Amino acid sequence: MAVETTAATGALIKFFGVPLLASAAATSLGFMFMWPKTRKEAFLRIGTTIIFSTVFGPLLVVALRSWWPGLFDAARDIAAMYGVDPALGVVFIAAPVLVLAGLPAWWVLGAFVRWFGRREDKDIGELARDAAAIVRNARGGA
């Protein structure tokens, strides 16, 4: 029973540990750029960074893996060369990507809040038209 519990705990740490550590690193980097004004803001920033890292980080890792598979193969080879588990080589690549996914979380959330704040008296159709106009302008369309 103890072995099963230990294995389950190890699996949970592997599954949640890397994203949480990456989120902590991204939060600390964000705090270095702009210190939170209140305790509530600090908790909101930590929460948003954790959500962004755990949701968008794995998506970015999968996209990077499909775009550049040789990078992950090389990381496995280097980990094996140093005598550690080759799966740890994947962590060497995935962890920075998870940090990068969480780093802009606070600014993205702030941009959405400001965008919705400027349009608080509009209905869903007007919001959709505004968003379509922004996308059209970003693509260079008329």
Short mmCIF file of C-alpha atoms in Angstrom, two decimals:
data_model
loop_
_atom_site.label_atom_id
_atom_site.label_comp_id
_atom_site.label_asym_id
_atom_site.label_seq_id
_atom_site.Cartn_x
_atom_site.Cartn_y
_atom_site.Cartn_z
CA MET A 1 0.00 0.00 0.00
CA ALA A 2 2.79 2.43 0.85
CA VAL A 3 4.53 1.77 -2.46
CA GLU A 4 1.34 2.55 -4.39
CA THR A 5 0.84 5.76 -2.42
CA THR A 6 4.43 6.81 -2.99
CA ALA A 7 4.15 6.07 -6.72
CA ALA A 8 0.91 8.03 -6.94
CA THR A 9 2.45 10.92 -5.06
CA GLY A 10 5.46 10.86 -7.36
CA ALA A 11 3.22 10.87 -10.41
CA LEU A 12 1.26 13.84 -9.06
CA ILE A 13 4.45 15.73 -8.34
CA LYS A 14 5.71 15.06 -11.86
CA PHE A 15 2.37 16.04 -13.41
CA PHE A 16 1.71 19.18 -11.35
CA GLY A 17 5.17 20.02 -10.02
CA VAL A 18 6.80 21.24 -13.21
CA PRO A 19 3.90 23.55 -14.21
CA LEU A 20 3.67 24.93 -10.68
CA LEU A 21 7.41 25.54 -10.48
CA ALA A 22 7.30 27.16 -13.92
CA SER A 23 4.38 29.30 -12.78
CA ALA A 24 6.33 30.35 -9.70
CA ALA A 25 9.30 31.30 -11.85
CA ALA A 26 7.09 33.27 -14.24
CA THR A 27 5.37 35.03 -11.32
CA SER A 28 8.68 36.00 -9.76
CA LEU A 29 9.92 37.33 -13.10
CA GLY A 30 6.70 39.31 -13.48
CA PHE A 31 7.09 40.71 -9.97
CA MET A 32 10.61 41.81 -10.89
CA PHE A 33 9.21 43.90 -13.74
CA MET A 34 6.28 45.33 -11.80
CA TRP A 35 5.72 44.79 -8.09
CA PRO A 36 2.03 44.31 -7.17
CA LYS A 37 0.33 47.27 -5.55
CA THR A 38 -1.86 45.28 -3.16
CA ARG A 39 -2.01 41.80 -1.70
CA LYS A 40 -5.16 41.11 -3.74
CA GLU A 41 -3.32 42.03 -6.95
CA ALA A 42 -0.46 39.73 -5.98
CA PHE A 43 -2.80 36.77 -5.48
CA LEU A 44 -4.60 37.54 -8.75
CA ARG A 45 -1.31 37.70 -10.61
CA ILE A 46 -0.13 34.42 -9.09
CA GLY A 47 -3.44 32.75 -9.98
CA THR A 48 -3.46 34.01 -13.56
CA THR A 49 0.13 32.96 -14.07
CA ILE A 50 -0.61 29.46 -12.79
CA ILE A 51 -3.63 29.19 -15.09
CA PHE A 52 -1.73 30.46 -18.14
CA SER A 53 1.26 28.20 -17.46
CA THR A 54 -0.82 25.09 -16.93
CA VAL A 55 -3.24 25.71 -19.82
CA PHE A 56 -1.13 27.34 -22.51
CA GLY A 57 2.28 25.95 -21.53
CA PRO A 58 1.57 22.34 -22.56
CA LEU A 59 -0.05 23.59 -25.77
CA LEU A 60 3.12 25.52 -26.58
CA VAL A 61 5.27 22.48 -25.75
CA VAL A 62 3.19 20.34 -28.12
CA ALA A 63 3.43 23.00 -30.83
CA LEU A 64 7.21 23.25 -30.34
CA ARG A 65 7.50 19.45 -30.41
CA SER A 66 5.63 19.23 -33.71
CA TRP A 67 7.57 22.15 -35.21
CA TRP A 68 11.04 21.11 -33.98
CA PRO A 69 11.10 17.42 -32.94
CA GLY A 70 14.88 17.20 -33.17
CA LEU A 71 15.20 19.57 -30.22
CA PHE A 72 13.47 17.09 -27.90
CA ASP A 73 15.47 14.16 -29.28
CA ALA A 74 18.69 16.07 -28.66
CA ALA A 75 17.58 16.93 -25.13
CA ARG A 76 16.90 13.25 -24.41
CA ASP A 77 20.33 12.31 -25.79
CA ILE A 78 22.08 14.93 -23.67
CA ALA A 79 20.25 13.78 -20.53
CA ALA A 80 21.25 10.17 -21.25
CA MET A 81 24.82 11.30 -21.89
CA TYR A 82 24.94 12.75 -18.38
CA GLY A 83 23.52 9.54 -16.92
CA VAL A 84 20.08 10.82 -15.94
CA ASP A 85 16.66 9.67 -17.07
CA PRO A 86 16.17 10.68 -20.74
CA ALA A 87 12.69 11.98 -19.84
CA LEU A 88 14.41 14.66 -17.80
CA GLY A 89 15.77 16.03 -21.08
CA VAL A 90 12.21 16.83 -22.10
CA VAL A 91 11.80 18.78 -18.86
CA PHE A 92 14.88 20.84 -19.79
CA ILE A 93 12.97 22.02 -22.86
CA ALA A 94 9.43 22.09 -21.44
CA ALA A 95 10.11 24.05 -18.25
CA PRO A 96 11.31 27.26 -19.96
CA VAL A 97 8.39 27.05 -22.39
CA LEU A 98 5.97 26.77 -19.46
CA VAL A 99 7.61 29.82 -17.87
CA LEU A 100 7.31 31.77 -21.11
CA ALA A 101 3.63 30.82 -21.36
CA GLY A 102 2.91 32.20 -17.90
CA LEU A 103 5.04 35.33 -18.10
CA PRO A 104 2.64 37.56 -20.10
CA ALA A 105 -0.45 36.36 -18.19
CA TRP A 106 -0.95 39.49 -16.12
CA TRP A 107 -0.56 41.85 -19.07
CA VAL A 108 -2.90 39.82 -21.28
CA LEU A 109 -5.52 39.70 -18.54
CA GLY A 110 -5.12 43.45 -17.97
CA ALA A 111 -5.55 44.16 -21.68
CA PHE A 112 -8.79 42.14 -21.77
CA VAL A 113 -10.12 43.85 -18.65
CA ARG A 114 -9.35 47.32 -20.08
CA TRP A 115 -10.86 46.37 -23.47
CA PHE A 116 -14.08 45.14 -21.84
CA GLY A 117 -14.10 48.14 -19.48
CA ARG A 118 -14.13 50.56 -22.42
CA ARG A 119 -17.07 48.63 -23.91
CA GLU A 120 -19.11 47.96 -20.78
CA ASP A 121 -22.32 49.47 -22.22
CA LYS A 122 -22.26 47.35 -25.41
CA ASP A 123 -24.05 44.08 -26.08
CA ILE A 124 -22.45 40.85 -27.33
CA GLY A 125 -23.05 41.70 -31.01
CA GLU A 126 -21.31 45.06 -30.70
CA LEU A 127 -18.41 43.42 -28.86
CA ALA A 128 -18.09 40.86 -31.67
CA ARG A 129 -18.08 43.64 -34.30
CA ASP A 130 -15.40 45.53 -32.37
CA ALA A 131 -13.26 42.39 -32.08
CA ALA A 132 -13.71 41.65 -35.81
CA ALA A 133 -12.69 45.21 -36.66
CA ILE A 134 -9.55 44.88 -34.53
CA VAL A 135 -8.63 41.60 -36.22
CA ARG A 136 -9.31 43.09 -39.67
CA ASN A 137 -7.11 46.11 -38.90
CA ALA A 138 -4.35 43.88 -37.55
CA ARG A 139 -4.36 41.87 -40.79
CA GLY A 140 -4.18 45.06 -42.84
CA GLY A 141 -7.69 44.71 -44.30
CA ALA A 142 -10.11 47.49 -45.01
#
